[in-house]
CSV table of C-alpha atoms and ligand atoms in Angstrom, one decimal:
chain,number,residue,atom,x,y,z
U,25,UNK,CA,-10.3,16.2,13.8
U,26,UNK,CA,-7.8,13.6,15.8
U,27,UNK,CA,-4.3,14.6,16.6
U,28,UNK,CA,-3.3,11.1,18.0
U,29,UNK,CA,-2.8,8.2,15.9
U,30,UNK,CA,-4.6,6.1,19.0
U,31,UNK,CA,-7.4,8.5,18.6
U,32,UNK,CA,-8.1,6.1,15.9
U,33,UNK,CA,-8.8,3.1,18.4
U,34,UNK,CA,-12.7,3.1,17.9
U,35,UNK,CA,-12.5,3.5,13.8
U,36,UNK,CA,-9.7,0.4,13.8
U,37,UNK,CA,-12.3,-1.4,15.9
U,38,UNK,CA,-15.5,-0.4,13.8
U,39,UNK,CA,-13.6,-1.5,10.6
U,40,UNK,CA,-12.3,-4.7,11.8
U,41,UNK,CA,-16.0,-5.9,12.6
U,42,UNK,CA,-17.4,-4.9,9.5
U,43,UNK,CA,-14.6,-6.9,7.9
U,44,UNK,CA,-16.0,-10.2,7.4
U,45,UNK,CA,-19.3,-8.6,6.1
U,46,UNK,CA,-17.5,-6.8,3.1
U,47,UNK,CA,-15.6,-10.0,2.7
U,48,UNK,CA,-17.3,-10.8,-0.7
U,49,UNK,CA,-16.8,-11.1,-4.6
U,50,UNK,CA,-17.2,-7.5,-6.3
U,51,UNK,CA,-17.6,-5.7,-3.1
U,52,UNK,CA,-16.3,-2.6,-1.7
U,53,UNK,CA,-15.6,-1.7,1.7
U,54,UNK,CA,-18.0,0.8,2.0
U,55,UNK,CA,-19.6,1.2,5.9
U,56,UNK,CA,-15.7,1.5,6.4
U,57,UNK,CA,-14.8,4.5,4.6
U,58,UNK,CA,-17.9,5.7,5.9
U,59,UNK,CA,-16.0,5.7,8.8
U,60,UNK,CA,-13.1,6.6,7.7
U,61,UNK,CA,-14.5,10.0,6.0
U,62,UNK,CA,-17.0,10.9,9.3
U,63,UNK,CA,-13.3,10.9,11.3
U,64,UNK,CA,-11.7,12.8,8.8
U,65,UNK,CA,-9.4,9.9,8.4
U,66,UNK,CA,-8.0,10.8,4.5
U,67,UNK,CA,-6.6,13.9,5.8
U,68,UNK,CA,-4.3,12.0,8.0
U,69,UNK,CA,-1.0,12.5,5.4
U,70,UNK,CA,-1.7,16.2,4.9
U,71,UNK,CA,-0.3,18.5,7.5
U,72,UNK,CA,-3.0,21.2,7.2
U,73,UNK,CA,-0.8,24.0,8.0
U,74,UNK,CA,1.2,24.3,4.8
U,75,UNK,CA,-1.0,22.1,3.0
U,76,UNK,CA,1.6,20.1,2.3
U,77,UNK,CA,2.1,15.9,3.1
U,78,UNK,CA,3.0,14.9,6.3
U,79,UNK,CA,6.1,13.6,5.5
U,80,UNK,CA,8.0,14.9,9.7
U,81,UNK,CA,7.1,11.8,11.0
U,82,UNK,CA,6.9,8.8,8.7
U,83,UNK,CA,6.6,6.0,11.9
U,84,UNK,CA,3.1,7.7,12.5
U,85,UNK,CA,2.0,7.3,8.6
U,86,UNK,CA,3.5,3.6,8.7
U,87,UNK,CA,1.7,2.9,11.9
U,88,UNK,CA,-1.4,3.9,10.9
U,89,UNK,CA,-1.4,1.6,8.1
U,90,UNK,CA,-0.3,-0.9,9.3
U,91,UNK,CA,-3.5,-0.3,12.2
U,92,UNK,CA,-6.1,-0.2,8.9
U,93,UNK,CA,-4.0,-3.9,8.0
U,94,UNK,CA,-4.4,-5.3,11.3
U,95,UNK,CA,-8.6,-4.7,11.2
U,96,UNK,CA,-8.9,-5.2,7.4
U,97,UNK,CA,-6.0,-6.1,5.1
U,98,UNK,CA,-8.3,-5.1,2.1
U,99,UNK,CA,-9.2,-1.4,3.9
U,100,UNK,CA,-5.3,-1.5,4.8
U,101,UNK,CA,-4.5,-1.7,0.8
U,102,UNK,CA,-6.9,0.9,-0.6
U,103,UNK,CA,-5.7,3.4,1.8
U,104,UNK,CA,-2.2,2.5,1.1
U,105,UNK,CA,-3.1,3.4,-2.5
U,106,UNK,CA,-4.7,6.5,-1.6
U,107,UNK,CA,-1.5,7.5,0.9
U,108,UNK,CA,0.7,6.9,-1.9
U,109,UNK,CA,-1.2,9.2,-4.4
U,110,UNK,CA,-0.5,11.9,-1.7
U,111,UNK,CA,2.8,11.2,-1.5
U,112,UNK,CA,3.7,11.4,-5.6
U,113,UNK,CA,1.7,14.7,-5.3
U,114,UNK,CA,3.6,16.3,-2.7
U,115,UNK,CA,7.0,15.0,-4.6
U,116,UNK,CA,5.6,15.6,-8.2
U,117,UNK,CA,2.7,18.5,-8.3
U,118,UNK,CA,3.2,22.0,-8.9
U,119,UNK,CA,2.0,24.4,-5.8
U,120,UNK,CA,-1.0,25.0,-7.8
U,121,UNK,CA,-1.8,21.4,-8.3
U,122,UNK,CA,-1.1,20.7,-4.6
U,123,UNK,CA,-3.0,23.2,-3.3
U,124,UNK,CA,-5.9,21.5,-5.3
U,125,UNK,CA,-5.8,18.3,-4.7
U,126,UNK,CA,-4.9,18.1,-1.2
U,127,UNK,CA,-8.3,20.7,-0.7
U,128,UNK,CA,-10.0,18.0,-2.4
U,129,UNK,CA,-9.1,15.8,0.3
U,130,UNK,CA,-9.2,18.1,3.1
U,131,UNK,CA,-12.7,19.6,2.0
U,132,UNK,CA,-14.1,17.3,-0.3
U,133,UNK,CA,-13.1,14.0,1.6
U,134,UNK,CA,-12.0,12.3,-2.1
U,135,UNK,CA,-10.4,9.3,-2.3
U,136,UNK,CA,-7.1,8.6,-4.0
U,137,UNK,CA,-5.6,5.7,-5.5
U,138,UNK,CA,-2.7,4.7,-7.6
U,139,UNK,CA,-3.2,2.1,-10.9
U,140,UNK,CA,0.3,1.3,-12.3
U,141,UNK,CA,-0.3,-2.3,-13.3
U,142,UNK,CA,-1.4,-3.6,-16.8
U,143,UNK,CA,-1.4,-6.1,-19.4
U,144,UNK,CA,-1.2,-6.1,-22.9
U,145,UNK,CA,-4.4,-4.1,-23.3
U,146,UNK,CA,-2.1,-1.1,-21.4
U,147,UNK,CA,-3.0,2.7,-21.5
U,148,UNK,CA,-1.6,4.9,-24.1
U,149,UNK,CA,-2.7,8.9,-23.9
U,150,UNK,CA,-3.0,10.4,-27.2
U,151,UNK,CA,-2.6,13.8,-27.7
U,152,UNK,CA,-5.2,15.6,-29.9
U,153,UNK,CA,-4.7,18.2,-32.1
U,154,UNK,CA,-6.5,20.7,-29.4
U,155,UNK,CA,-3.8,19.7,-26.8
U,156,UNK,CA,-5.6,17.2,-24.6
U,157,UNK,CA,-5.2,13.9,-24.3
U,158,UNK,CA,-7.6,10.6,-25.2
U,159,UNK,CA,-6.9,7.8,-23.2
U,160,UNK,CA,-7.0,4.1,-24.9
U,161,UNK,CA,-6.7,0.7,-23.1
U,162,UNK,CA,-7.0,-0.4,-19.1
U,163,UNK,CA,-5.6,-1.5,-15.7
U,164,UNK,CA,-5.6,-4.4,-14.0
U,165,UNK,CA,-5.6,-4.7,-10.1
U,166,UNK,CA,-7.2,-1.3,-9.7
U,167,UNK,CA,-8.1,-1.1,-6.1
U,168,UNK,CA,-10.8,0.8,-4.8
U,169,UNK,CA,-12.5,0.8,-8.4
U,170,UNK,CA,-15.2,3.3,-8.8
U,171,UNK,CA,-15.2,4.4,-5.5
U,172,UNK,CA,-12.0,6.3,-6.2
U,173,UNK,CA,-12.6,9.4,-7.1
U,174,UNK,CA,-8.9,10.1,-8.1
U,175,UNK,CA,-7.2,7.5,-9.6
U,176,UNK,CA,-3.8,8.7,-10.1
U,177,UNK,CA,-2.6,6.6,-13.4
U,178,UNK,CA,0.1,5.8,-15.5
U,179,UNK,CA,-0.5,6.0,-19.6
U,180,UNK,CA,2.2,5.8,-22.1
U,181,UNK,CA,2.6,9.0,-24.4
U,182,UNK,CA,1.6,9.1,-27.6
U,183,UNK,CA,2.6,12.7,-29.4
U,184,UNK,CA,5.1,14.2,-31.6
U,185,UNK,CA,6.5,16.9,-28.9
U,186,UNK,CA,6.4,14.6,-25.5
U,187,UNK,CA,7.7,10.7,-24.9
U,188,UNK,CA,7.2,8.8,-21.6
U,189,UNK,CA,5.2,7.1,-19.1
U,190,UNK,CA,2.7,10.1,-17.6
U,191,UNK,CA,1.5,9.9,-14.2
U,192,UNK,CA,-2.3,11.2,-14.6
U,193,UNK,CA,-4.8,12.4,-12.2
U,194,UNK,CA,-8.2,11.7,-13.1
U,195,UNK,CA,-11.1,13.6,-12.0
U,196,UNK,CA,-13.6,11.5,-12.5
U,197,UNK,CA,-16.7,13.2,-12.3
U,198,UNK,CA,-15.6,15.3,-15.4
U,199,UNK,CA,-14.9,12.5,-17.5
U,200,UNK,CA,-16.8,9.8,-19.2
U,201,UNK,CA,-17.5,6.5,-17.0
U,202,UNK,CA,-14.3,4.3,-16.7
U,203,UNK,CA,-15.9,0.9,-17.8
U,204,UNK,CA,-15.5,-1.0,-14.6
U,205,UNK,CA,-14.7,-4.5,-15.3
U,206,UNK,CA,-15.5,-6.6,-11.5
U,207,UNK,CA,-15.0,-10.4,-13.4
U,208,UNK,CA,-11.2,-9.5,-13.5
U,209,UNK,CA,-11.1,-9.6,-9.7
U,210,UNK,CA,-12.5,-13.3,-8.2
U,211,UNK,CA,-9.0,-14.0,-6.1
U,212,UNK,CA,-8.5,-16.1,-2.8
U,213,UNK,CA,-8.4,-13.1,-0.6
U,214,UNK,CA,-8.5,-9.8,-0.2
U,215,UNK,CA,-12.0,-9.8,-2.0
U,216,UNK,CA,-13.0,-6.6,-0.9
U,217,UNK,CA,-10.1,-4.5,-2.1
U,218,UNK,CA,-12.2,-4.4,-5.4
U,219,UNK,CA,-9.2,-4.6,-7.4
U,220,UNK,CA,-11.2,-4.3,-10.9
U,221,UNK,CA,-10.1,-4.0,-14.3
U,222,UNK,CA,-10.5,-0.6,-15.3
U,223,UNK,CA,-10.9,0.6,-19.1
U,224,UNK,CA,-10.2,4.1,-19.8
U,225,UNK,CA,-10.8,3.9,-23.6
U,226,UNK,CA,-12.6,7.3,-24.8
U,227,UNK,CA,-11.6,9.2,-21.5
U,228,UNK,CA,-10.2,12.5,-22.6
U,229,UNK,CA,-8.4,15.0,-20.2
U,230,UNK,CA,-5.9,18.1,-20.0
U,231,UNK,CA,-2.5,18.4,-19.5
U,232,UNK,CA,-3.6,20.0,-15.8
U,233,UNK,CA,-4.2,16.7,-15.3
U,234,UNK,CA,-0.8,15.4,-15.7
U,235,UNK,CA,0.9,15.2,-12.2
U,236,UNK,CA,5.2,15.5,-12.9
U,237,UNK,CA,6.9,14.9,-16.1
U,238,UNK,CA,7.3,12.2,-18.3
U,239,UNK,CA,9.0,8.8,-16.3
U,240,UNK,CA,8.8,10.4,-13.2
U,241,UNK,CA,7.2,7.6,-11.8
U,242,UNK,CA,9.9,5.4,-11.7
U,243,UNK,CA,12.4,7.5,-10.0
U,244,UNK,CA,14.4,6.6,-7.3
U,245,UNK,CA,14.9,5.8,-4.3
U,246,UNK,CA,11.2,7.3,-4.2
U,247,UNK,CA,9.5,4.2,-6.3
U,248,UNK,CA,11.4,1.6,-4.7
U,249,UNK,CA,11.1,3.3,-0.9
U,250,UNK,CA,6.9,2.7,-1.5
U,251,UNK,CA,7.4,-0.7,-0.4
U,252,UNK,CA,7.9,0.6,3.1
U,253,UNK,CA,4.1,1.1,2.9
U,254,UNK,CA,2.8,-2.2,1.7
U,255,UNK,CA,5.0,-3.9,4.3
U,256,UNK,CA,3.5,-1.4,7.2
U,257,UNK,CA,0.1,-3.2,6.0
U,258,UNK,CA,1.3,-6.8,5.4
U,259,UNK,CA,2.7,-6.3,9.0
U,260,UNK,CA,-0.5,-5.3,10.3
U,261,UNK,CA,-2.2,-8.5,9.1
U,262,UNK,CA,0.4,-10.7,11.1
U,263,UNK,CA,-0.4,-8.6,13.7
U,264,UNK,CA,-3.7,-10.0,13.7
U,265,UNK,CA,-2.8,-13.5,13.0
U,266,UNK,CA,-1.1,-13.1,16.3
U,267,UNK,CA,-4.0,-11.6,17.9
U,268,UNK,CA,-6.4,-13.7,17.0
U,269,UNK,CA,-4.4,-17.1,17.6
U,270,UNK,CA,-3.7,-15.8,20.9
U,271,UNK,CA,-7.3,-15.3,21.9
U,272,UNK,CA,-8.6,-18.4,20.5
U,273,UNK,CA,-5.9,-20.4,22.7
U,274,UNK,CA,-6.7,-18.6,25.7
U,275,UNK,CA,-10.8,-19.3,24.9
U,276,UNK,CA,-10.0,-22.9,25.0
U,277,UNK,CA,-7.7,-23.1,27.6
U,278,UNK,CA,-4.5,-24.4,25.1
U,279,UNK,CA,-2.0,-22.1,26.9
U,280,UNK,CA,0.0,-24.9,29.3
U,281,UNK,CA,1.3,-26.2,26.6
U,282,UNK,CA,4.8,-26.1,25.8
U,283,UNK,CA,4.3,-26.2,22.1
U,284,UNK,CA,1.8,-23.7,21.8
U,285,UNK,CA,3.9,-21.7,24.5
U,286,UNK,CA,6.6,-21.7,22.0
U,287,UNK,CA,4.7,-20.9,19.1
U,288,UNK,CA,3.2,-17.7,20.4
U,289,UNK,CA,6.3,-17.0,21.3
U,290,UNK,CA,8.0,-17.2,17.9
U,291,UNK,CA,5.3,-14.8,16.0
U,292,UNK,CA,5.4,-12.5,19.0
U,293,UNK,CA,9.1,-12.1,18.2
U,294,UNK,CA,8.5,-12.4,14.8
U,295,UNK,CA,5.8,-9.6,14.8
U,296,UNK,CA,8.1,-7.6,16.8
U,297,UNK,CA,11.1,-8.1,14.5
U,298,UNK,CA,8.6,-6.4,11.6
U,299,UNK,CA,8.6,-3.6,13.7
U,300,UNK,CA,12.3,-3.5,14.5
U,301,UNK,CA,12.1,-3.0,10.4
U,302,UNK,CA,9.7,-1.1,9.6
U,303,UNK,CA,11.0,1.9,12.5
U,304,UNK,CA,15.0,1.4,11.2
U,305,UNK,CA,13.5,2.2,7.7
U,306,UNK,CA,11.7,4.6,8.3
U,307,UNK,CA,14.6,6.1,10.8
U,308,UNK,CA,17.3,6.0,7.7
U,309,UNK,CA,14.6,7.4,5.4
U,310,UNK,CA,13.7,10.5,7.6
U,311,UNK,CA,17.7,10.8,8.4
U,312,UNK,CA,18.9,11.6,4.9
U,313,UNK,CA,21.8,10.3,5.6
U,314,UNK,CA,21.9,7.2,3.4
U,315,UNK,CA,22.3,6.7,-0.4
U,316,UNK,CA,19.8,6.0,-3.1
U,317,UNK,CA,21.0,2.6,-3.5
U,318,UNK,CA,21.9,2.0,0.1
U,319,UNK,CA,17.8,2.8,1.2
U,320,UNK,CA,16.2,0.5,-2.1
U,321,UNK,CA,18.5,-2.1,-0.9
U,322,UNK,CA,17.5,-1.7,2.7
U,323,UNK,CA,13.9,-1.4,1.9
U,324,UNK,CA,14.4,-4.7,-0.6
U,325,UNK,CA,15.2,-6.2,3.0
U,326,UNK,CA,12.7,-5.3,4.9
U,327,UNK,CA,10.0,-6.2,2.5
U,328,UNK,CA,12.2,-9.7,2.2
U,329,UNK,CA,12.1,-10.0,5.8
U,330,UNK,CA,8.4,-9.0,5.9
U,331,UNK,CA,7.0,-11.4,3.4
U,332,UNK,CA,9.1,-14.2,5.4
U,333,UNK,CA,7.5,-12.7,9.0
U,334,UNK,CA,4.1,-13.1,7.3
U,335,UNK,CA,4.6,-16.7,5.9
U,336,UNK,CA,6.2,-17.9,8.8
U,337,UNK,CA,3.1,-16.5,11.9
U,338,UNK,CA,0.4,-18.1,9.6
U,339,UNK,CA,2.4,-21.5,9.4
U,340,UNK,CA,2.7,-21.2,12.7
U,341,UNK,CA,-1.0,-20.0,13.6
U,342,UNK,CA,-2.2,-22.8,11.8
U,343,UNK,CA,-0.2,-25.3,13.8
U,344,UNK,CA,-1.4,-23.8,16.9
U,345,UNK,CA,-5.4,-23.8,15.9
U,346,UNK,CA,-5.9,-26.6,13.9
U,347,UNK,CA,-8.6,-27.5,11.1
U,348,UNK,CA,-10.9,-26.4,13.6
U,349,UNK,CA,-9.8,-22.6,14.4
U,350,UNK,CA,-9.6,-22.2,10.7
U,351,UNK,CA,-13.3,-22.6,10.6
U,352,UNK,CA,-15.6,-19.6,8.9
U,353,UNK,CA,-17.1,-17.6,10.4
U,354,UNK,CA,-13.6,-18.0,12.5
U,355,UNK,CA,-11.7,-14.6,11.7
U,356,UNK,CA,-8.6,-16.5,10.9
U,357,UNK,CA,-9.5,-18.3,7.7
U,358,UNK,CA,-10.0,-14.5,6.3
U,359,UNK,CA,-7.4,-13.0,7.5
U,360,UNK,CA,-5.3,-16.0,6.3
U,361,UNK,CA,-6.7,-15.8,2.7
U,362,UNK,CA,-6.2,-12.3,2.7
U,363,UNK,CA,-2.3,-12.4,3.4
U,364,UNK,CA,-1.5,-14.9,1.0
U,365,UNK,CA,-3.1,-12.9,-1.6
U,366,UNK,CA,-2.1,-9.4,-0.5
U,367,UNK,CA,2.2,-10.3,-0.2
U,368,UNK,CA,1.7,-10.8,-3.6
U,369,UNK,CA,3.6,-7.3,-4.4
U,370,UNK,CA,5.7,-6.8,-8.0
U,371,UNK,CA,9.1,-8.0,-8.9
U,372,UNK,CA,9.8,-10.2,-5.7
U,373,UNK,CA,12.6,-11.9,-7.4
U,374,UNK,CA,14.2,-9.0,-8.7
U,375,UNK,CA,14.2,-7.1,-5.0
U,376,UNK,CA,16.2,-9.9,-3.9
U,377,UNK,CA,18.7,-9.7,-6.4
U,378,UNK,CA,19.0,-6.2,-6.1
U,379,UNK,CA,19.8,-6.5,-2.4
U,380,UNK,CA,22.7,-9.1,-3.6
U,381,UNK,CA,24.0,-6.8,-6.1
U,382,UNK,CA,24.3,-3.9,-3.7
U,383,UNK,CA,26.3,-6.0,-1.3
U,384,UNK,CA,28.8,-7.5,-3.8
U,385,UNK,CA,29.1,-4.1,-5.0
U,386,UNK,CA,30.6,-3.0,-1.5
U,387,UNK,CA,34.7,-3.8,-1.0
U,388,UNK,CA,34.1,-5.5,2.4
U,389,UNK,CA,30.7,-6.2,4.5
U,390,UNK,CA,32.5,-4.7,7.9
U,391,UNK,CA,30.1,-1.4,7.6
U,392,UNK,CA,27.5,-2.9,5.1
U,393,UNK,CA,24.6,-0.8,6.8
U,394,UNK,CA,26.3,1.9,9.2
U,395,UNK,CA,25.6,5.3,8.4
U,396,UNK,CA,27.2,6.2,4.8
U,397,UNK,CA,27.9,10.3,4.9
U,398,UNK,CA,26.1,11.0,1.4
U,399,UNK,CA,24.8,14.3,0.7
U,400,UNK,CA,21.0,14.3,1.6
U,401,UNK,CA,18.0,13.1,-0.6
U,402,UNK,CA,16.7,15.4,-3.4
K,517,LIG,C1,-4.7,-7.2,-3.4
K,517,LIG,C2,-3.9,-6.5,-4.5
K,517,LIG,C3,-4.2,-5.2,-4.8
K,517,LIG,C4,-3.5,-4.6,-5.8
K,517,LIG,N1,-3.8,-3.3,-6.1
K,517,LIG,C5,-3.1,-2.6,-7.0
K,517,LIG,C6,-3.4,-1.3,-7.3
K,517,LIG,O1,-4.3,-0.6,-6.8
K,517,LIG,N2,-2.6,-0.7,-8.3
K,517,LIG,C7,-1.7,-1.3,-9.0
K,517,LIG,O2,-1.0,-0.7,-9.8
K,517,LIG,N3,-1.4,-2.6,-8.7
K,517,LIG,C8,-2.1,-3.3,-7.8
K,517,LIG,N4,-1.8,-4.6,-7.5
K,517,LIG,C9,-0.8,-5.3,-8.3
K,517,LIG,C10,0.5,-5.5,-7.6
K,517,LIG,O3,1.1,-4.2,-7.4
K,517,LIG,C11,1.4,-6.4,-8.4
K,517,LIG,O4,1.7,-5.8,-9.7
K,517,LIG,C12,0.9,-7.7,-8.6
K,517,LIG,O5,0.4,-8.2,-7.4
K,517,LIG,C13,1.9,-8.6,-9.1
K,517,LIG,O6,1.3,-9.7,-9.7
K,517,LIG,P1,1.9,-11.1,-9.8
K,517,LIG,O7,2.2,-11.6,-8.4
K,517,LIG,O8,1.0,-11.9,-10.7
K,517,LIG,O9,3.3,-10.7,-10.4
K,517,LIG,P2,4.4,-11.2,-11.4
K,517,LIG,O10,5.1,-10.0,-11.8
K,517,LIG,O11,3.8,-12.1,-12.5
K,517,LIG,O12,5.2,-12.2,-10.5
K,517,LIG,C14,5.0,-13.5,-10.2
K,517,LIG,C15,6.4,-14.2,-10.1
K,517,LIG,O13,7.0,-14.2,-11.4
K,517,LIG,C16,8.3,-13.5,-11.2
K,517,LIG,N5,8.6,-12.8,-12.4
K,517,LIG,C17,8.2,-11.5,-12.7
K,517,LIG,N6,8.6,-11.1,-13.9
K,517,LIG,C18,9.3,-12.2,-14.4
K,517,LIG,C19,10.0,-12.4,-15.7
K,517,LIG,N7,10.0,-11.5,-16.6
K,517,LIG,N8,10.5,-13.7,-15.9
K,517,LIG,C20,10.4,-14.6,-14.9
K,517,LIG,N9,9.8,-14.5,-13.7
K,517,LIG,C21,9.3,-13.2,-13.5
K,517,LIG,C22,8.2,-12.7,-10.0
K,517,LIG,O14,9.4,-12.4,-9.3
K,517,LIG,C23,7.3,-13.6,-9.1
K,517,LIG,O15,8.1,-14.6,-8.5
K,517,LIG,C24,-2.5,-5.3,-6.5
K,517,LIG,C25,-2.2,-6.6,-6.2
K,517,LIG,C26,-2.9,-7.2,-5.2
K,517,LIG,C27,-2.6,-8.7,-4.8
């Protein structure tokens, strides 16, 4: 078992040259959580000791995914999913529950995921009269597909005693089959995050199964304060926009230039301000220091801030390559596809507008982001 996050060296560099072999309609990563499994990797976010998720040091978490985005976005975004499960566990479960599923991380090397999204054809759990549940309808975007063995999903309640939208926990190989639906998933990147339609129609299972209580879910600041995560792994694949532009100029001998000069200097310091974000984040998250509404408003930023970081290396990478460096089997026409697909994340529009409505709601903007001295986080 690794202690140090850089312990991980050889496993980022394993899965980042396996990534343009999994990069392929319907397919699954699966030589890299091979990897990931032989170093114990899922067991990162539990602290062994108390069985309980790592939440002491959040930068290391972050870091690490954003590591897993720098070698392979798609790797990047089904660990994400399977971090996240963790983490709605360790805020949600009951010690029982914990001490279950984080064993069946720990000793059975499952992986997690979390499948929120739907579209019309969304999951409703009915409850039958002998006090379990039948599921009905499917996800989309369900990344990882059936290689997760534990999709943590959301259904919508359908019984006279209980309302809501239930987090669920599905142990798959008690159930029946979720249909797996690969002709959903034929994006422009980020093929091999096997984001499937998933149909859970027929699938029964117990209330031991639910994780929290009805709307849980969407509680804040915890729902909003995810979006740390994504960004960790978006910044990881600008990281490697970076990286790879900069080796390409150098194999070419493009580096006199004062253009090129000034363009790896840009996504350097744009690549650096990312990080600025994503530690100052994490930092007020840890602290407990801030408000609810302060944190989803300063987490609205930095995935703002993020998204535009992203955007702006690849325009800039492009500039500096040409047509030619964004050649297959050239990393960067990948990596680039990948990116575009993967800062697709929910309600953009609406994160910006919340960040407005926060700051109009504050008398003055002299101490818009200082330290507000709020009682701590529940
Ligand atoms: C690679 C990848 C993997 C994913 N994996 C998962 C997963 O494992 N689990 C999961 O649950 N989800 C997953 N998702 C889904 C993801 O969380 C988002 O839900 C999804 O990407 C949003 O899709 P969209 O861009 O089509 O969103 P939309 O919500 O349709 O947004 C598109 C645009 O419309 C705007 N908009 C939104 N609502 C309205 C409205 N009512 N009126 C006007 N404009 C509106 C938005 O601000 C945005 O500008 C994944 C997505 C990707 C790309």
């Amino acid at each position: 078992m690794f202690s140090n996050h850089s312990d991980f060296d050889p496993i980022f560099h394993c899965i980042k040259q396996h990534a343009a072999l999994s990069d392929a309609d319907g397919n699954f990563p699966t030589d890299e959580f091979k990897e990931i499994r032989q170093s114990e990797l899922l067991s990162f976010p539990i602290k062994r000791s108390s069985m309980t998720f790592n939440s002491d040091n959040l930068i290391n978490n972050l870091n690490l995914l954003k590591s897993l985005g720098r070698a392979s976005l798609p790797v990047g975004r089904i660990f994400e999913g399977h971090m996240n499960a963790l983490q709605l566990v360790n805020i949600y479960g009951t010690a029982s529950q914990k001490k279950r599923w984080f064993e069946e991380v720990t000793s059975g090397q499952k992986l997690f995921g979390v499948w929120n999204t739907q579209d019309q054809d969304g999951v409703f759990a009915h409850e039958r009269a002998d006090g379990n549940f039948l599921l009905k309808g499917s996800k989309t975007f369900c990344s990882g597909g059936d290689q997760i063995q534990r999709p943590l999903i959301t259904a919508e309640l359908k019984s006279p005693s209980i309302k809501g939208w239930q987090m669920c926990i599905i142990p798959t190989e008690k159930v029946a089959a979720i249909k797996q639906d690969k002709s959903f998933w034929q994006p422009l990147g980020m093929r091999a995050s096997a984001s499937f339609r998933m149909d859970f129609t027929g699938i029964i299972i117990s209330k031991e199964d639910f994780l929290g209580a009805p709307n849980d879910y969407y509680k804040q600041p915890h729902f909003s304060s995810g979006a740390i995560r994504f960004c960790s792994v978006q910044l990881g694949g600008a990281e490697a926009v970076l990286e790879e532009t900069h080796h390409l100029l150098k194999s070419i001998s493009r580096t006199e230039d004062p253009f090129q000069k000034s363009r790896i200097a840009e996504m350097s310091f744009l690549v650096e301000t990312g990080n600025l974000w994503i530690s100052q984040t994490a930092h007020k998250l840890e602290s407990g220091q801030y408000g609810s509404e302060h944190i989803i408003a300063y987490i609205n930023m930095a995935r703002c801030m993020i998204e535009e970081i992203c955007l702006r290396c690849m325009t800039l990478s492009e500039r500096s390559v040409g047509a030619r460096g964004l050649l297959r089997p050239g990393n960067l026409e990948r990596i680039h596809r990948d990116l575009i697909t993967y800062l697709r994340q929910p309600a953009p529009d609406a994160s910006l507008v919340s960040i407005g409505d926060f700051v109009f709601k504050q008398p003055d903007t002299r101490k818009l982001w200082a330290v507000q001295m709020v009682s701590k986080l529940p």
